[in-house]
């Protein structure tokens, strides 16, 4: 299953590079220092150019680190998107350190920011399942259930919540999780 519509918003699963997504806002899989890194973070900073890095640095200087489960929004530099939401997912420490709640919160906080900024389309990567080692089967269920629950209980400007998944294994885990939620 690759789409599910809740109220007037469609959750859509796609495969590819998030940097190429034509949406109002890209969600970055950031770290607490907004320091850049590999994976999604590296790709977004590389394509977006130094403006994003400068904006991240300003946020950290003002408010300190962005805690796991939180998110902040910046301009998108050279990217076609209007802005970038930098969401910090949990590092996987075995599952007994509030990883599930923290991962859900990273998605919810991102959806709140997109809604507060009146954005109509957002693209998420699979937060925390790369360098942060969150098990994919659990993370995909949490990601999609959190988005579905948010759409059921909140008014939002969002018409599309897209997941841009990088490889077949990740796409299939999300497709299975979406089918469970939609059934
Ligand atoms: N587009 C879409 N998905 C991607 C892309 C891309 N261009 N590149 C990788 N993925 P990760 P995390 C997938 O590591 O686990 C960074 O160094 C990847 O295959 O980007 O939240 C940050 O600075 C995986 O499925 O994010 C942080 O320190 C998923 O995106 C830390 O890694 C997430 O992988 C964050 O780790």
mmCIF file of C-alpha atoms and ligand atoms in Angstrom:
data_model
loop_
_atom_site.group_PDB
_atom_site.id
_atom_site.type_symbol
_atom_site.label_atom_id
_atom_site.label_comp_id
_atom_site.label_asym_id
_atom_site.label_seq_id
_atom_site.Cartn_x
_atom_site.Cartn_y
_atom_site.Cartn_z
ATOM 1 C CA UNK A 1 0.000 0.000 0.000
ATOM 2 C CA UNK A 2 1.485 3.382 -0.920
ATOM 3 C CA UNK A 3 -1.185 5.985 -0.128
ATOM 4 C CA UNK A 4 -3.686 6.597 2.636
ATOM 5 C CA UNK A 5 -5.953 9.644 2.853
ATOM 6 C CA UNK A 6 -7.081 10.866 6.267
ATOM 7 C CA UNK A 7 -9.536 13.767 6.341
ATOM 8 C CA UNK A 8 -8.163 15.824 3.403
ATOM 9 C CA UNK A 9 -4.494 14.865 3.708
ATOM 10 C CA UNK A 10 -2.820 12.074 1.764
ATOM 11 C CA UNK A 11 0.075 10.093 3.206
ATOM 12 C CA UNK A 12 2.156 8.937 0.268
ATOM 13 C CA UNK A 13 5.153 6.582 0.147
ATOM 14 C CA UNK A 14 7.803 7.074 -2.527
ATOM 15 C CA UNK A 15 11.348 5.851 -3.092
ATOM 16 C CA UNK A 16 14.286 8.121 -3.877
ATOM 17 C CA UNK A 17 16.457 11.005 -2.737
ATOM 18 C CA UNK A 18 14.625 13.483 -0.502
ATOM 19 C CA UNK A 19 16.591 16.401 -1.934
ATOM 20 C CA UNK A 20 14.751 15.992 -5.254
ATOM 21 C CA UNK A 21 11.266 16.098 -3.663
ATOM 22 C CA UNK A 22 9.135 18.998 -4.920
ATOM 23 C CA UNK A 23 7.329 19.930 -1.734
ATOM 24 C CA UNK A 24 6.926 23.007 0.462
ATOM 25 C CA UNK A 25 9.138 21.658 3.222
ATOM 26 C CA UNK A 26 11.751 18.909 3.580
ATOM 27 C CA UNK A 27 12.355 17.298 6.945
ATOM 28 C CA UNK A 28 16.013 16.761 7.759
ATOM 29 C CA UNK A 29 17.221 13.885 9.972
ATOM 30 C CA UNK A 30 19.366 16.232 12.057
ATOM 31 C CA UNK A 31 21.476 15.909 15.197
ATOM 32 C CA UNK A 32 21.027 17.989 18.360
ATOM 33 C CA UNK A 33 23.845 20.371 17.462
ATOM 34 C CA UNK A 34 22.418 20.934 13.941
ATOM 35 C CA UNK A 35 26.027 20.376 12.972
ATOM 36 C CA UNK A 36 25.438 18.563 9.694
ATOM 37 C CA UNK A 37 26.615 15.037 9.054
ATOM 38 C CA UNK A 38 26.022 12.163 6.652
ATOM 39 C CA UNK A 39 22.864 10.588 5.227
ATOM 40 C CA UNK A 40 19.883 12.889 4.744
ATOM 41 C CA UNK A 41 21.586 15.692 6.662
ATOM 42 C CA UNK A 42 24.645 15.623 4.397
ATOM 43 C CA UNK A 43 22.502 15.545 1.254
ATOM 44 C CA UNK A 44 20.283 18.472 2.365
ATOM 45 C CA UNK A 45 23.207 20.678 3.406
ATOM 46 C CA UNK A 46 25.120 19.861 0.212
ATOM 47 C CA UNK A 47 22.191 20.710 -2.050
ATOM 48 C CA UNK A 48 20.921 23.642 0.044
ATOM 49 C CA UNK A 49 24.257 25.411 0.390
ATOM 50 C CA UNK A 50 25.711 27.487 3.260
ATOM 51 C CA UNK A 51 22.542 29.503 4.068
ATOM 52 C CA UNK A 52 21.051 26.512 5.863
ATOM 53 C CA UNK A 53 24.190 26.022 7.914
ATOM 54 C CA UNK A 54 24.209 29.714 8.905
ATOM 55 C CA UNK A 55 20.538 29.537 9.945
ATOM 56 C CA UNK A 56 21.226 26.397 12.008
ATOM 57 C CA UNK A 57 24.182 28.050 13.701
ATOM 58 C CA UNK A 58 22.013 31.047 14.679
ATOM 59 C CA UNK A 59 19.409 28.786 16.262
ATOM 60 C CA UNK A 60 21.996 26.863 18.279
ATOM 61 C CA UNK A 61 23.663 30.087 19.449
ATOM 62 C CA UNK A 62 20.313 31.438 20.647
ATOM 63 C CA UNK A 63 18.649 28.412 22.213
ATOM 64 C CA UNK A 64 21.305 25.723 22.611
ATOM 65 C CA UNK A 65 20.973 22.159 21.351
ATOM 66 C CA UNK A 66 17.727 20.858 19.858
ATOM 67 C CA UNK A 67 16.795 17.957 22.105
ATOM 68 C CA UNK A 68 15.869 14.562 20.641
ATOM 69 C CA UNK A 69 12.151 14.597 19.810
ATOM 70 C CA UNK A 70 12.197 18.310 18.946
ATOM 71 C CA UNK A 71 12.364 20.150 15.627
ATOM 72 C CA UNK A 72 13.185 23.628 14.319
ATOM 73 C CA UNK A 73 12.536 25.311 10.981
ATOM 74 C CA UNK A 74 14.928 27.251 8.722
ATOM 75 C CA UNK A 75 14.998 28.642 5.211
ATOM 76 C CA UNK A 76 15.910 26.174 2.456
ATOM 77 C CA UNK A 77 18.870 27.909 0.780
ATOM 78 C CA UNK A 78 19.259 26.686 -2.800
ATOM 79 C CA UNK A 79 16.694 23.919 -2.471
ATOM 80 C CA UNK A 80 13.396 24.308 -4.333
ATOM 81 C CA UNK A 81 11.483 23.844 -1.053
ATOM 82 C CA UNK A 82 10.310 26.905 0.933
ATOM 83 C CA UNK A 83 11.919 25.719 4.142
ATOM 84 C CA UNK A 84 13.589 22.853 5.968
ATOM 85 C CA UNK A 85 12.475 21.352 9.268
ATOM 86 C CA UNK A 86 15.393 19.907 11.218
ATOM 87 C CA UNK A 87 13.991 17.077 13.334
ATOM 88 C CA UNK A 88 16.125 15.227 15.842
ATOM 89 C CA UNK A 89 15.202 11.582 16.226
ATOM 90 C CA UNK A 90 16.456 9.329 19.017
ATOM 91 C CA UNK A 91 19.644 7.312 18.907
ATOM 92 C CA UNK A 92 18.675 3.654 19.447
ATOM 93 C CA UNK A 93 19.987 2.434 22.817
ATOM 94 C CA UNK A 94 18.028 -0.835 22.918
ATOM 95 C CA UNK A 95 14.454 0.454 23.272
ATOM 96 C CA UNK A 96 14.209 1.177 27.003
ATOM 97 C CA UNK A 97 15.278 4.807 26.841
ATOM 98 C CA UNK A 98 12.048 6.385 25.589
ATOM 99 C CA UNK A 99 13.129 5.852 22.007
ATOM 100 C CA UNK A 100 9.556 5.215 20.798
ATOM 101 C CA UNK A 101 8.118 8.359 22.438
ATOM 102 C CA UNK A 102 11.042 10.435 21.221
ATOM 103 C CA UNK A 103 10.689 9.199 17.654
ATOM 104 C CA UNK A 104 6.934 9.876 17.661
ATOM 105 C CA UNK A 105 7.588 13.342 19.056
ATOM 106 C CA UNK A 106 10.065 14.161 16.263
ATOM 107 C CA UNK A 107 7.300 13.477 13.727
ATOM 108 C CA UNK A 108 4.592 15.331 15.688
ATOM 109 C CA UNK A 109 6.751 18.397 16.280
ATOM 110 C CA UNK A 110 7.579 18.498 12.550
ATOM 111 C CA UNK A 111 3.897 18.295 11.596
ATOM 112 C CA UNK A 112 3.092 21.070 14.085
ATOM 113 C CA UNK A 113 5.786 23.301 12.581
ATOM 114 C CA UNK A 114 4.592 22.639 9.020
ATOM 115 C CA UNK A 115 1.027 23.467 10.064
ATOM 116 C CA UNK A 116 2.054 26.587 11.998
ATOM 117 C CA UNK A 117 3.820 27.821 8.856
ATOM 118 C CA UNK A 118 0.766 27.110 6.701
ATOM 119 C CA UNK A 119 2.635 24.668 4.447
ATOM 120 C CA UNK A 120 0.750 22.308 2.157
ATOM 121 C CA UNK A 121 3.224 19.517 1.474
ATOM 122 C CA UNK A 122 6.000 17.951 3.515
ATOM 123 C CA UNK A 123 8.554 15.219 2.755
ATOM 124 C CA UNK A 124 9.916 13.051 5.560
ATOM 125 C CA UNK A 125 12.831 10.629 5.427
ATOM 126 C CA UNK A 126 12.816 7.582 7.678
ATOM 127 C CA UNK A 127 14.037 9.378 10.809
ATOM 128 C CA UNK A 128 16.549 7.540 13.026
ATOM 129 C CA UNK A 129 16.838 4.335 10.939
ATOM 130 C CA UNK A 130 20.257 5.175 9.454
ATOM 131 C CA UNK A 131 23.161 6.379 11.582
ATOM 132 C CA UNK A 132 20.911 6.310 14.684
ATOM 133 C CA UNK A 133 20.168 2.560 14.190
ATOM 134 C CA UNK A 134 16.477 2.517 15.143
ATOM 135 C CA UNK A 135 15.106 -0.893 14.018
ATOM 136 C CA UNK A 136 13.271 -0.316 10.768
ATOM 137 C CA UNK A 137 10.154 -2.404 11.440
ATOM 138 C CA UNK A 138 9.418 -0.577 14.676
ATOM 139 C CA UNK A 139 10.364 2.861 13.350
ATOM 140 C CA UNK A 140 8.141 2.560 10.263
ATOM 141 C CA UNK A 141 5.102 1.672 12.369
ATOM 142 C CA UNK A 142 5.729 4.558 14.775
ATOM 143 C CA UNK A 143 6.293 7.030 11.925
ATOM 144 C CA UNK A 144 3.086 6.196 10.088
ATOM 145 C CA UNK A 145 0.903 5.764 13.161
ATOM 146 C CA UNK A 146 2.090 9.101 14.537
ATOM 147 C CA UNK A 147 1.323 10.892 11.272
ATOM 148 C CA UNK A 148 -2.073 9.162 10.941
ATOM 149 C CA UNK A 149 -3.008 10.008 14.546
ATOM 150 C CA UNK A 150 -1.966 13.627 14.034
ATOM 151 C CA UNK A 151 -4.107 13.926 10.893
ATOM 152 C CA UNK A 152 -7.089 12.362 12.658
ATOM 153 C CA UNK A 153 -6.949 14.762 15.610
ATOM 154 C CA UNK A 154 -5.670 18.081 14.232
ATOM 155 C CA UNK A 155 -6.617 20.645 11.666
ATOM 156 C CA UNK A 156 -3.717 21.124 9.280
ATOM 157 C CA UNK A 157 -2.739 23.096 6.199
ATOM 158 C CA UNK A 158 -1.033 19.955 4.889
ATOM 159 C CA UNK A 159 -2.566 18.269 1.854
ATOM 160 C CA UNK A 160 0.274 15.791 1.394
ATOM 161 C CA UNK A 161 2.628 14.070 3.823
ATOM 162 C CA UNK A 162 5.166 12.268 1.699
ATOM 163 C CA UNK A 163 7.748 9.748 2.860
ATOM 164 C CA UNK A 164 10.813 9.608 0.621
ATOM 165 C CA UNK A 165 12.465 6.273 1.349
ATOM 166 C CA UNK A 166 15.943 5.567 0.208
ATOM 167 C CA UNK A 167 16.011 1.848 -0.524
ATOM 168 C CA UNK A 168 13.709 -1.099 -1.209
ATOM 169 C CA UNK A 169 14.018 -2.555 2.288
ATOM 170 C CA UNK A 170 12.905 0.732 3.855
ATOM 171 C CA UNK A 171 10.116 1.249 1.324
ATOM 172 C CA UNK A 172 8.755 -2.260 1.932
ATOM 173 C CA UNK A 173 8.741 -1.822 5.702
ATOM 174 C CA UNK A 174 6.763 1.403 5.358
ATOM 175 C CA UNK A 175 4.355 -0.133 2.809
ATOM 176 C CA UNK A 176 3.643 -2.996 5.215
ATOM 177 C CA UNK A 177 3.130 -0.596 8.127
ATOM 178 C CA UNK A 178 0.803 1.615 6.067
ATOM 179 C CA UNK A 179 -1.273 -1.400 5.035
ATOM 180 C CA UNK A 180 -1.698 -2.326 8.716
ATOM 181 C CA UNK A 181 -2.824 1.185 9.600
ATOM 182 C CA UNK A 182 -5.197 1.416 6.625
ATOM 183 C CA UNK A 183 -6.878 -1.942 7.173
HETATM 184 N N1 LIG B 1 17.102 10.835 0.818
HETATM 185 C C1 LIG B 1 16.249 10.038 1.513
HETATM 186 N N2 LIG B 1 16.656 9.160 2.460
HETATM 187 C C2 LIG B 1 17.987 9.079 2.701
HETATM 188 C C3 LIG B 1 18.944 9.880 2.030
HETATM 189 C C4 LIG B 1 18.453 10.781 1.052
HETATM 190 N N3 LIG B 1 19.261 11.582 0.370
HETATM 191 N N4 LIG B 1 20.183 9.567 2.520
HETATM 192 C C5 LIG B 1 20.002 8.588 3.452
HETATM 193 N N5 LIG B 1 18.695 8.292 3.562
HETATM 194 P P1 LIG B 1 20.192 9.055 8.420
HETATM 195 P P2 LIG B 1 19.341 9.182 11.245
HETATM 196 C C6 LIG B 1 18.002 7.325 4.465
HETATM 197 O O1 LIG B 1 21.472 8.410 8.802
HETATM 198 O O2 LIG B 1 19.372 7.704 11.402
HETATM 199 C C7 LIG B 1 23.444 12.220 10.262
HETATM 200 O O3 LIG B 1 24.833 12.142 10.239
HETATM 201 C C8 LIG B 1 18.865 6.305 5.170
HETATM 202 O O4 LIG B 1 19.124 5.211 4.310
HETATM 203 O O5 LIG B 1 20.222 10.145 7.401
HETATM 204 O O6 LIG B 1 18.169 9.934 11.824
HETATM 205 C C9 LIG B 1 22.905 13.381 11.077
HETATM 206 O O7 LIG B 1 23.809 14.460 11.108
HETATM 207 C C10 LIG B 1 17.934 5.920 6.322
HETATM 208 O O8 LIG B 1 16.934 5.013 5.857
HETATM 209 O O9 LIG B 1 19.431 9.680 9.709
HETATM 210 C C11 LIG B 1 22.711 12.785 12.447
HETATM 211 O O10 LIG B 1 23.894 12.860 13.216
HETATM 212 C C12 LIG B 1 17.241 7.241 6.679
HETATM 213 O O11 LIG B 1 17.414 8.078 5.520
HETATM 214 C C13 LIG B 1 22.364 11.347 12.164
HETATM 215 O O12 LIG B 1 22.932 11.051 10.889
HETATM 216 C C14 LIG B 1 17.805 7.977 7.892
HETATM 217 O O13 LIG B 1 19.239 7.883 7.903
HETATM 218 C C15 LIG B 1 20.886 11.104 12.080
HETATM 219 O O14 LIG B 1 20.673 9.723 11.894
#
